[in-house]
PDB file of C-alpha atoms in Angstrom:
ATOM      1  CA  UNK B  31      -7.479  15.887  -1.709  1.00  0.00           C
ATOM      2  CA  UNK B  32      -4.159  16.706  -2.823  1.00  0.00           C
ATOM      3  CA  UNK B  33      -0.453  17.688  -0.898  1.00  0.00           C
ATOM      4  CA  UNK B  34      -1.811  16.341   2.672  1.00  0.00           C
ATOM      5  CA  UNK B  35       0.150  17.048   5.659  1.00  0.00           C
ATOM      6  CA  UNK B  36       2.242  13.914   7.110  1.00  0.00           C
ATOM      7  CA  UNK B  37       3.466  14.544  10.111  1.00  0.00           C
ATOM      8  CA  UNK B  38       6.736  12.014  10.568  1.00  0.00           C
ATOM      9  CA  UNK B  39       7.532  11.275  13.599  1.00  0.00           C
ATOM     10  CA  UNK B  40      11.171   9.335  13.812  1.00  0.00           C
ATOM     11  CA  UNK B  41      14.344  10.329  15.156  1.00  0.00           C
ATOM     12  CA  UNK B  42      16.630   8.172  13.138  1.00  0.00           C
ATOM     13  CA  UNK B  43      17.304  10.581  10.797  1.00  0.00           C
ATOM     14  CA  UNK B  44      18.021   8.098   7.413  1.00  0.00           C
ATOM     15  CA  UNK B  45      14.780   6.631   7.882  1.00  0.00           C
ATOM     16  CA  UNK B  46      12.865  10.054   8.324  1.00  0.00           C
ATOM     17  CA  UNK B  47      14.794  11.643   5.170  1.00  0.00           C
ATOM     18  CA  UNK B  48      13.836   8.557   2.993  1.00  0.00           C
ATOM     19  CA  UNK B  49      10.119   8.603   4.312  1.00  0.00           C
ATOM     20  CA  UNK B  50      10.320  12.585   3.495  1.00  0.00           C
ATOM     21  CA  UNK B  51      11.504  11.979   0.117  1.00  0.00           C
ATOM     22  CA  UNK B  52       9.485   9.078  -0.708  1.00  0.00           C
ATOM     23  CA  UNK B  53       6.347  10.953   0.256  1.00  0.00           C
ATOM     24  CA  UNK B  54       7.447  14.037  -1.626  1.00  0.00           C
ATOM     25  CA  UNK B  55       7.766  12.614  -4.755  1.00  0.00           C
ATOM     26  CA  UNK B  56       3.774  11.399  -3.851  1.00  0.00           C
ATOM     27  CA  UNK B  57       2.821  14.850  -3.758  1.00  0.00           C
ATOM     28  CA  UNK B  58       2.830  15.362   0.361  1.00  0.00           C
ATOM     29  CA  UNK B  59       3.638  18.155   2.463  1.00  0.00           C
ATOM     30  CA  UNK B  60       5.913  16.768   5.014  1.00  0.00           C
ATOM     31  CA  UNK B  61       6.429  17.542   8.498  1.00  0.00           C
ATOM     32  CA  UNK B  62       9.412  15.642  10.384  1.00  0.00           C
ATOM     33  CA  UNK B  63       9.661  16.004  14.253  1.00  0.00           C
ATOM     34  CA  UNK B  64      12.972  13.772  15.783  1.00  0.00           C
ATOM     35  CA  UNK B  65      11.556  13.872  19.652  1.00  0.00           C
ATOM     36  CA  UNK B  66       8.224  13.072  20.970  1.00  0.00           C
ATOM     37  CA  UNK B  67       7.455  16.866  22.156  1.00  0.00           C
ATOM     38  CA  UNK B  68       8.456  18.650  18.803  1.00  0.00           C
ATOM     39  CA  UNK B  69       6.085  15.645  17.320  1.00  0.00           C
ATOM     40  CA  UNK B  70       2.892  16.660  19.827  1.00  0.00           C
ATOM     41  CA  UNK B  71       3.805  20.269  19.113  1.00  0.00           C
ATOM     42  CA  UNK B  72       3.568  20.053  15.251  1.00  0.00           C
ATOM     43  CA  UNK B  73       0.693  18.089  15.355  1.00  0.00           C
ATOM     44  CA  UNK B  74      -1.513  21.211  17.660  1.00  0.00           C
ATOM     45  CA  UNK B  75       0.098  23.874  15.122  1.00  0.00           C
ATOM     46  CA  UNK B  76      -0.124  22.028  11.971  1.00  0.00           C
ATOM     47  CA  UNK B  77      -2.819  19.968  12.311  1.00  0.00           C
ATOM     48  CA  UNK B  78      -1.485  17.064   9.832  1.00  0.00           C
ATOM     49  CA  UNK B  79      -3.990  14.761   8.101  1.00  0.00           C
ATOM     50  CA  UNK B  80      -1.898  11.884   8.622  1.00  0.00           C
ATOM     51  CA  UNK B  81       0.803  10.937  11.497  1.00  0.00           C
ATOM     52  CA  UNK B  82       3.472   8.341  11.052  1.00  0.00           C
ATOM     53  CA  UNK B  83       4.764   7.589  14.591  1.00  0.00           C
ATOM     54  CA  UNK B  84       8.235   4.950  15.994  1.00  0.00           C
ATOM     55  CA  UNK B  85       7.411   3.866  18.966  1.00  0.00           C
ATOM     56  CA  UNK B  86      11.180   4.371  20.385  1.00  0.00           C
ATOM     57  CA  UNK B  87      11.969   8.029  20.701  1.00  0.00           C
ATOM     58  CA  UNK B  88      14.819   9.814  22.675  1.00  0.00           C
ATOM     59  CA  UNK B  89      12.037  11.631  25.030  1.00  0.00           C
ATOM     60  CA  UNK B  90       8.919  10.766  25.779  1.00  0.00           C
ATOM     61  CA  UNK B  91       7.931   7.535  23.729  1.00  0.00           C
ATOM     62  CA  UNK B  92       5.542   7.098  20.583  1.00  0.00           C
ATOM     63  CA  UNK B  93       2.423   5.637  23.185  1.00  0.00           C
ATOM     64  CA  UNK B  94       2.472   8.817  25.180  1.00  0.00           C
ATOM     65  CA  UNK B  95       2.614  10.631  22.039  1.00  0.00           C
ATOM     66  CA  UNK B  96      -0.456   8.620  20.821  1.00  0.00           C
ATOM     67  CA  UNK B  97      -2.086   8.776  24.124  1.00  0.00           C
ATOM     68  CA  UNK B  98      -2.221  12.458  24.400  1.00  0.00           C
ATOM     69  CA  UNK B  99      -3.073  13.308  21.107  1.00  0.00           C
ATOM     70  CA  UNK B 100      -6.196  11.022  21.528  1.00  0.00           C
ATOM     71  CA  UNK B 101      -6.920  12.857  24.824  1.00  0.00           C
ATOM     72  CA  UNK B 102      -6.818  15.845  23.393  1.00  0.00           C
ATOM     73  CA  UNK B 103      -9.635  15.349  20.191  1.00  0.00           C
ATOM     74  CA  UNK B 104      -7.191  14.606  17.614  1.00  0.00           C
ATOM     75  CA  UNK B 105      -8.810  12.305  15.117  1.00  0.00           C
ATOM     76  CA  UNK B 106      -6.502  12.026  11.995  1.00  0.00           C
ATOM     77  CA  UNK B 107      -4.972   8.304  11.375  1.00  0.00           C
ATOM     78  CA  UNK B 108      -2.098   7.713  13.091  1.00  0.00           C
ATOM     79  CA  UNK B 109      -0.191   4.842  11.806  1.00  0.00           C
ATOM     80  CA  UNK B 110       2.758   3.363  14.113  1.00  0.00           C
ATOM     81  CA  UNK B 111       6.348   2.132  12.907  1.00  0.00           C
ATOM     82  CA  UNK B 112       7.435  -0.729  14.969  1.00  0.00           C
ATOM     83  CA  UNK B 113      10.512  -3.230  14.841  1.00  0.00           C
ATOM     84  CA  UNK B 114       9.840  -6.866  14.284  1.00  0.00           C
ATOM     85  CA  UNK B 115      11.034  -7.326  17.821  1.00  0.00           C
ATOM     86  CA  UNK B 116       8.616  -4.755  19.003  1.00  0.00           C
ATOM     87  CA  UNK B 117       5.390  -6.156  17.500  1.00  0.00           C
ATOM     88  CA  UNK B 118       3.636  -6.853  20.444  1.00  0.00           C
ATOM     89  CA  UNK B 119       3.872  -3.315  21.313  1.00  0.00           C
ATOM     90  CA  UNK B 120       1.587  -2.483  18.826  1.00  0.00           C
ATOM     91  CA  UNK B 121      -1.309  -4.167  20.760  1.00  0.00           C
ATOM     92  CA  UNK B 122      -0.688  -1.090  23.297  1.00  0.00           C
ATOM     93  CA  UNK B 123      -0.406   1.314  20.367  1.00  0.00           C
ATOM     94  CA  UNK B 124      -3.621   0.194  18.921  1.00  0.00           C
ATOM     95  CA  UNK B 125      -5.303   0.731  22.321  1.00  0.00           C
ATOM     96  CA  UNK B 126      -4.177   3.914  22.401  1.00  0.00           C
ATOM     97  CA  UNK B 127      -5.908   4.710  19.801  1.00  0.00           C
ATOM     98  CA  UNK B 128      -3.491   4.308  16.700  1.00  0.00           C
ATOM     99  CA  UNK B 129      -5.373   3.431  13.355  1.00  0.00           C
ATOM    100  CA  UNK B 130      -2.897   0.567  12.360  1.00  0.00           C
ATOM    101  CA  UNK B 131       0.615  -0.458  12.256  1.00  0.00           C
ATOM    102  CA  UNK B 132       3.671  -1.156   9.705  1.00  0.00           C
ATOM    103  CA  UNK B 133       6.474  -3.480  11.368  1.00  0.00           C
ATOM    104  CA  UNK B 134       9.851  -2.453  10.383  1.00  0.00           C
ATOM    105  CA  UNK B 135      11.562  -3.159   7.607  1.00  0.00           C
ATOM    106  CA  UNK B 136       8.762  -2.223   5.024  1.00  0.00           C
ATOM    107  CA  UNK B 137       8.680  -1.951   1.638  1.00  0.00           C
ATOM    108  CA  UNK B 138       7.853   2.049   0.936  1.00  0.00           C
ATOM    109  CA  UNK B 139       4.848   1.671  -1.901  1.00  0.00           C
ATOM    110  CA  UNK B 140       3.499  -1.289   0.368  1.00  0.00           C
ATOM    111  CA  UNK B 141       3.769   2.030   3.518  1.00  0.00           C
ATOM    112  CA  UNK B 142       2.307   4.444   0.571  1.00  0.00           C
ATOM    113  CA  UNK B 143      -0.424   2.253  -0.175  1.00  0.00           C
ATOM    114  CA  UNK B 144      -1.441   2.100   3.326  1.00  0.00           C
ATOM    115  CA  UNK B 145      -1.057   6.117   3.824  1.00  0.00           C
ATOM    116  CA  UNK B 146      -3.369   6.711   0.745  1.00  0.00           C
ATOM    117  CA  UNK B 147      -5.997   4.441   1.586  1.00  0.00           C
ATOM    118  CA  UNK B 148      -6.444   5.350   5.406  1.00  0.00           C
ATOM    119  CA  UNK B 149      -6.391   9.534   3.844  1.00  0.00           C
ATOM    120  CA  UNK B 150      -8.813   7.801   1.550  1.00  0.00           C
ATOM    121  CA  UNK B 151     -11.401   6.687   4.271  1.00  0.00           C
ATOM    122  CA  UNK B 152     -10.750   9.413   6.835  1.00  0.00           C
ATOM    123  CA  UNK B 153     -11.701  12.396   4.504  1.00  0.00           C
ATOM    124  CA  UNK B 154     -13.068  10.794   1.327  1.00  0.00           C
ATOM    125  CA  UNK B 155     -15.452   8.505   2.333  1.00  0.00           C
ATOM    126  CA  UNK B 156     -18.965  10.699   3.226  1.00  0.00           C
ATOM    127  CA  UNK B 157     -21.192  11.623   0.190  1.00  0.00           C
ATOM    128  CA  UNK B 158     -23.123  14.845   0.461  1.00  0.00           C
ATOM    129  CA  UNK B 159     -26.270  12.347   0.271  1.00  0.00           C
ATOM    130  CA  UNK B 160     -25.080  10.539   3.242  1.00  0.00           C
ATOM    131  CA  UNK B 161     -24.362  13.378   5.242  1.00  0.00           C
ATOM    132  CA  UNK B 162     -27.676  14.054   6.738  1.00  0.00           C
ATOM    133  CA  UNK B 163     -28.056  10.209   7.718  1.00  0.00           C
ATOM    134  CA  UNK B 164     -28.620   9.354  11.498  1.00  0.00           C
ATOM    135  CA  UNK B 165     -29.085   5.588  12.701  1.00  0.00           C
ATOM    136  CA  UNK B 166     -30.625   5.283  15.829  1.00  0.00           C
ATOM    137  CA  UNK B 167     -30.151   1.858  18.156  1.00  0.00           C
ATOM    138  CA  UNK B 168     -30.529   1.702  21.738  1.00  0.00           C
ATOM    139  CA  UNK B 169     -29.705   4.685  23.267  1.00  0.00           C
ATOM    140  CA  UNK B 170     -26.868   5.377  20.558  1.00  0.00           C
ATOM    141  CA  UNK B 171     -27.320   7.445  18.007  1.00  0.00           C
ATOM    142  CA  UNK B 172     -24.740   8.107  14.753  1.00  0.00           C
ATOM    143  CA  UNK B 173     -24.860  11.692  13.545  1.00  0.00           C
ATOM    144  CA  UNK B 174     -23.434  11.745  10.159  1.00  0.00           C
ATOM    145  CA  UNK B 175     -23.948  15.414   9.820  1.00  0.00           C
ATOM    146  CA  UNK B 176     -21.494  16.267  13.053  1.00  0.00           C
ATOM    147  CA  UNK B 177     -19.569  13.065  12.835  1.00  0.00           C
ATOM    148  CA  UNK B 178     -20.436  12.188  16.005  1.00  0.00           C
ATOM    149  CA  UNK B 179     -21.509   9.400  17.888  1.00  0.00           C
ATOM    150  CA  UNK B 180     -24.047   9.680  21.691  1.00  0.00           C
ATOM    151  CA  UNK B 181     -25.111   7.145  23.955  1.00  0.00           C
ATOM    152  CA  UNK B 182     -27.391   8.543  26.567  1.00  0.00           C
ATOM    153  CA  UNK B 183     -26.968  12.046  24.851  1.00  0.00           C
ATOM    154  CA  UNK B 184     -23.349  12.097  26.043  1.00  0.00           C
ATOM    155  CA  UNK B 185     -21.040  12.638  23.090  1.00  0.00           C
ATOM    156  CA  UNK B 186     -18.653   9.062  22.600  1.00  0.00           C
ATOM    157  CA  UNK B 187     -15.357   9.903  21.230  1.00  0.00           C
ATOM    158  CA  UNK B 188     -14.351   7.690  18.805  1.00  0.00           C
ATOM    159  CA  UNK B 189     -11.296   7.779  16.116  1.00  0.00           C
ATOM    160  CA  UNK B 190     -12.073   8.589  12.184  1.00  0.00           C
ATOM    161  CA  UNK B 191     -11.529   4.882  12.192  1.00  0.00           C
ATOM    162  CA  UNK B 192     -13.558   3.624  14.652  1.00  0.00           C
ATOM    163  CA  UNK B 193     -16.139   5.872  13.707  1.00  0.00           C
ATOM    164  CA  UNK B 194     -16.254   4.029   9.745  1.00  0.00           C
ATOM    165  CA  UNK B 195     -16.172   0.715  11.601  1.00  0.00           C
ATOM    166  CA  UNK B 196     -19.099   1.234  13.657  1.00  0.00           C
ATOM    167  CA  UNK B 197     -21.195   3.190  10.835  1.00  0.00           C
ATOM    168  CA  UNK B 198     -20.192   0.257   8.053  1.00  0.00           C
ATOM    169  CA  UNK B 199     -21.677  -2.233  10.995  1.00  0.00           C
ATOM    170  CA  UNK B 200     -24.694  -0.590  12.121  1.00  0.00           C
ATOM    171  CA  UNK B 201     -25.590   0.230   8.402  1.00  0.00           C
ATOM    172  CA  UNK B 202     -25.684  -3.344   7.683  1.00  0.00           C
ATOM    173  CA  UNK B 203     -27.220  -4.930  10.142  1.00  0.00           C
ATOM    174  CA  UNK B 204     -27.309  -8.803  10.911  1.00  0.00           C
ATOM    175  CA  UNK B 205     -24.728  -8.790   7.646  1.00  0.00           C
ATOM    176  CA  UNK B 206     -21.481 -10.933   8.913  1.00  0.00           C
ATOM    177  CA  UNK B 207     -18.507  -9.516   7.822  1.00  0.00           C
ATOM    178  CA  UNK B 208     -15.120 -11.236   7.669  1.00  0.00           C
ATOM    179  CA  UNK B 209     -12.061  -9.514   9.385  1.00  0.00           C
ATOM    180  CA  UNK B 210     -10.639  -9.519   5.574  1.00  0.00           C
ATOM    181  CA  UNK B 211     -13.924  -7.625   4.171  1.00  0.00           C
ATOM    182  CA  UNK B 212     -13.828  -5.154   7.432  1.00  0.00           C
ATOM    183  CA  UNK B 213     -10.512  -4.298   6.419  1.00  0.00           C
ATOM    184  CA  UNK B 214     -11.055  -3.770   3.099  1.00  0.00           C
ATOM    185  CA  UNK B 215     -13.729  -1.766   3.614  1.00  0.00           C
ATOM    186  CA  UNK B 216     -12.949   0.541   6.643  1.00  0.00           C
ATOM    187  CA  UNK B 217      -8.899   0.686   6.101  1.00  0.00           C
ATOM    188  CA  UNK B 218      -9.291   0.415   2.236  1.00  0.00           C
ATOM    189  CA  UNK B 219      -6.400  -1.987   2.282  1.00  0.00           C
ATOM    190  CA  UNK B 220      -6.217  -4.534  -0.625  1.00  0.00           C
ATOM    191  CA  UNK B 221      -4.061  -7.474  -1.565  1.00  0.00           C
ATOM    192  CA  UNK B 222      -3.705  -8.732   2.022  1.00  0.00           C
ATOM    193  CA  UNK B 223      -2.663  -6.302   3.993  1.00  0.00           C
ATOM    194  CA  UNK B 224      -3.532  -5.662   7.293  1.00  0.00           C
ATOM    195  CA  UNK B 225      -3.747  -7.974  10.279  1.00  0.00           C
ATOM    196  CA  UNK B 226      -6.343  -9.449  11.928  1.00  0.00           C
ATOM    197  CA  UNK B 227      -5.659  -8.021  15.716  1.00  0.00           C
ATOM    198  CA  UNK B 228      -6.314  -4.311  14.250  1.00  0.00           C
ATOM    199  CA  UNK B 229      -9.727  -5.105  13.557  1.00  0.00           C
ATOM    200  CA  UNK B 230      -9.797  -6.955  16.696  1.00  0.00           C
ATOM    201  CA  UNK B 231      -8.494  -4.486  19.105  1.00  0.00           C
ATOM    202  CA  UNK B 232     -11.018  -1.844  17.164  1.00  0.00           C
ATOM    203  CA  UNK B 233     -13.749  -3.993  17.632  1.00  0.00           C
ATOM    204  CA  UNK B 234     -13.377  -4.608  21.249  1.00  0.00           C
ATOM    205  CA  UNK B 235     -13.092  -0.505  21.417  1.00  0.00           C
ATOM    206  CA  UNK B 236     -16.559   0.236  20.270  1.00  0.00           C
ATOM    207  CA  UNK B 237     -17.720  -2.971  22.214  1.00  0.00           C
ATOM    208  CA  UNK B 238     -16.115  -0.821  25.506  1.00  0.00           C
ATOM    209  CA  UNK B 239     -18.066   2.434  24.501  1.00  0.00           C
ATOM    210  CA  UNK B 240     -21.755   1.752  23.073  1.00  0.00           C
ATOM    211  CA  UNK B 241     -22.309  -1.658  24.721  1.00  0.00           C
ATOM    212  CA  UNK B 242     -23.856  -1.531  28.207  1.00  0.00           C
ATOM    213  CA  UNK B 243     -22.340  -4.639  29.346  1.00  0.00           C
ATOM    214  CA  UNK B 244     -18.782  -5.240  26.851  1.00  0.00           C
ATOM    215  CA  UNK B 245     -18.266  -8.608  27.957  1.00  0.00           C
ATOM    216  CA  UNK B 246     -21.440  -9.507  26.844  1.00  0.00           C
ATOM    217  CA  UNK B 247     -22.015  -6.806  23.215  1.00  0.00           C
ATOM    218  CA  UNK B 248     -25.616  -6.752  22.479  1.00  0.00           C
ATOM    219  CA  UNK B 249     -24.789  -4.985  19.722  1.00  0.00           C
ATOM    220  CA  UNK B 250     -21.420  -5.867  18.121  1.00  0.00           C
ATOM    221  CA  UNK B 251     -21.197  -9.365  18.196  1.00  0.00           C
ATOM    222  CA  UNK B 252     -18.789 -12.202  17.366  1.00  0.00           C
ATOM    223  CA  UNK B 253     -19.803 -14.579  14.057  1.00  0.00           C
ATOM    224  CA  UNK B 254     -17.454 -17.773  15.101  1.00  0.00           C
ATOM    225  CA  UNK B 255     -15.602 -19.125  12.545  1.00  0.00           C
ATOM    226  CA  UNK B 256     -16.484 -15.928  10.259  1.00  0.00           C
ATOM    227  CA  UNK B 257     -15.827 -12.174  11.586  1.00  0.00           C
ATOM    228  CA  UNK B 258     -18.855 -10.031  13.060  1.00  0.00           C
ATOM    229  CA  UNK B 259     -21.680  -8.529  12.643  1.00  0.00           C
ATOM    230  CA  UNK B 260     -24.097  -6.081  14.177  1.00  0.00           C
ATOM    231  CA  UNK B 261     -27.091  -7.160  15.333  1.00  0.00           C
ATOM    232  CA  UNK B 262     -30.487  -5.707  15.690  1.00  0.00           C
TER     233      UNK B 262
END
């Protein structure tokens, strides 16, 4: 896929120009909002594949910008900006429903890396041979076809990424995977980035919408001293 949308959404205007021209030169269409509305706005008209969101905006601030677009069906990665000071606030974002985070400074091709391989996995990653694939556990079933995941028959909404996570599990089963491998493999990151609590906080999301009792996953479980693993 080439000259994907990125929505920026940033309202400190050096750091939005040099994200806009950095990701220019990369060959992507760039969309800059400066408040929290314009940013929900752009993202219903333009529908960007990819949305880089700061936390602290002038208006309405980067979780209720996450929040709603979640609430409303949007599925593309969002990836939050966040000052060192803030990192704990990215626990909330990734709650929210935000694919992963990049704490403040960063180095841009380290921020460019992450961008292509999350565009990677969210549109790249389905085969037309995989496509008509269904797995079937429970009373959850994964529709590959429609993208969709039901339990009971009652359509679970789940993010692009959450959606890779759980297929990658279930299409393994009893394999243990390590929270380095998961990321790898479901964020595409390489060279050892990513942390730890996004896999974490994902895992514990599909644990609170397929399992019947998340406290206690009969599906998802925890490998001590390794990762996890899906069991069947």
């Amino acid at each position: 896929m080439d000259g994907e949308r990125i929505l920026i959404v940033e309202d400190e205007r050096a750091v939005a120009r040099g994200l806009e021209y950095g990701l220019s030169k990369e060959g992507y269409q760039v969309l800059w909002a400066d408040t929290g509305q314009l940013g929900l706005e752009l993202a219903r008209l333009r529908d960007p594949h990819l949305i880089l969101l700061d936390i602290r905006l002038p208006d309405i601030s980067g979780f209720d910008v996450c929040r709603q677009l979640r609430a409303e069906g949007h599925r593309q990665p969002i990836l939050i900006l966040t000052a060192r000071d803030e990192e704990m606030d990215t626990v909330l974002g990734l709650e929210l429903g935000a694919d992963d985070y990049v704490v403040k400074p960063y180095k841009l091709r380290e921020l460019i890396a992450r961008i292509r391989a999350l565009l990677r996995r969210a549109y790249g990653e389905l085969t037309e041979s995989r496509r008509g694939e269904r797995l079937v556990f429970g009373d959850v079933e994964i529709n590959l076809e429609e993208l969709q995941v039901k339990r009971n028959r009652q359509v679970v909404y789940l993010t692009s990424t959450e959606f890779r996570l759980l297929h990658l599990l279930a299409s393994h089963p009893n394999r243990p995977y390590t929270r380095a491998a998961l990321i790898q493999a479901v964020w595409g990151y390489e060279g050892g980035i990513g942390s730890d609590r996004t896999v974490d906080v994902h895992i514990r999301h599909l644990r609170e919408k397929i399992e019947e009792d998340p406290a206690k996953p009969r599906w998802i479980v925890t490998v001590h001293g390794i990762g996890y693993k899906f069991q069947r």
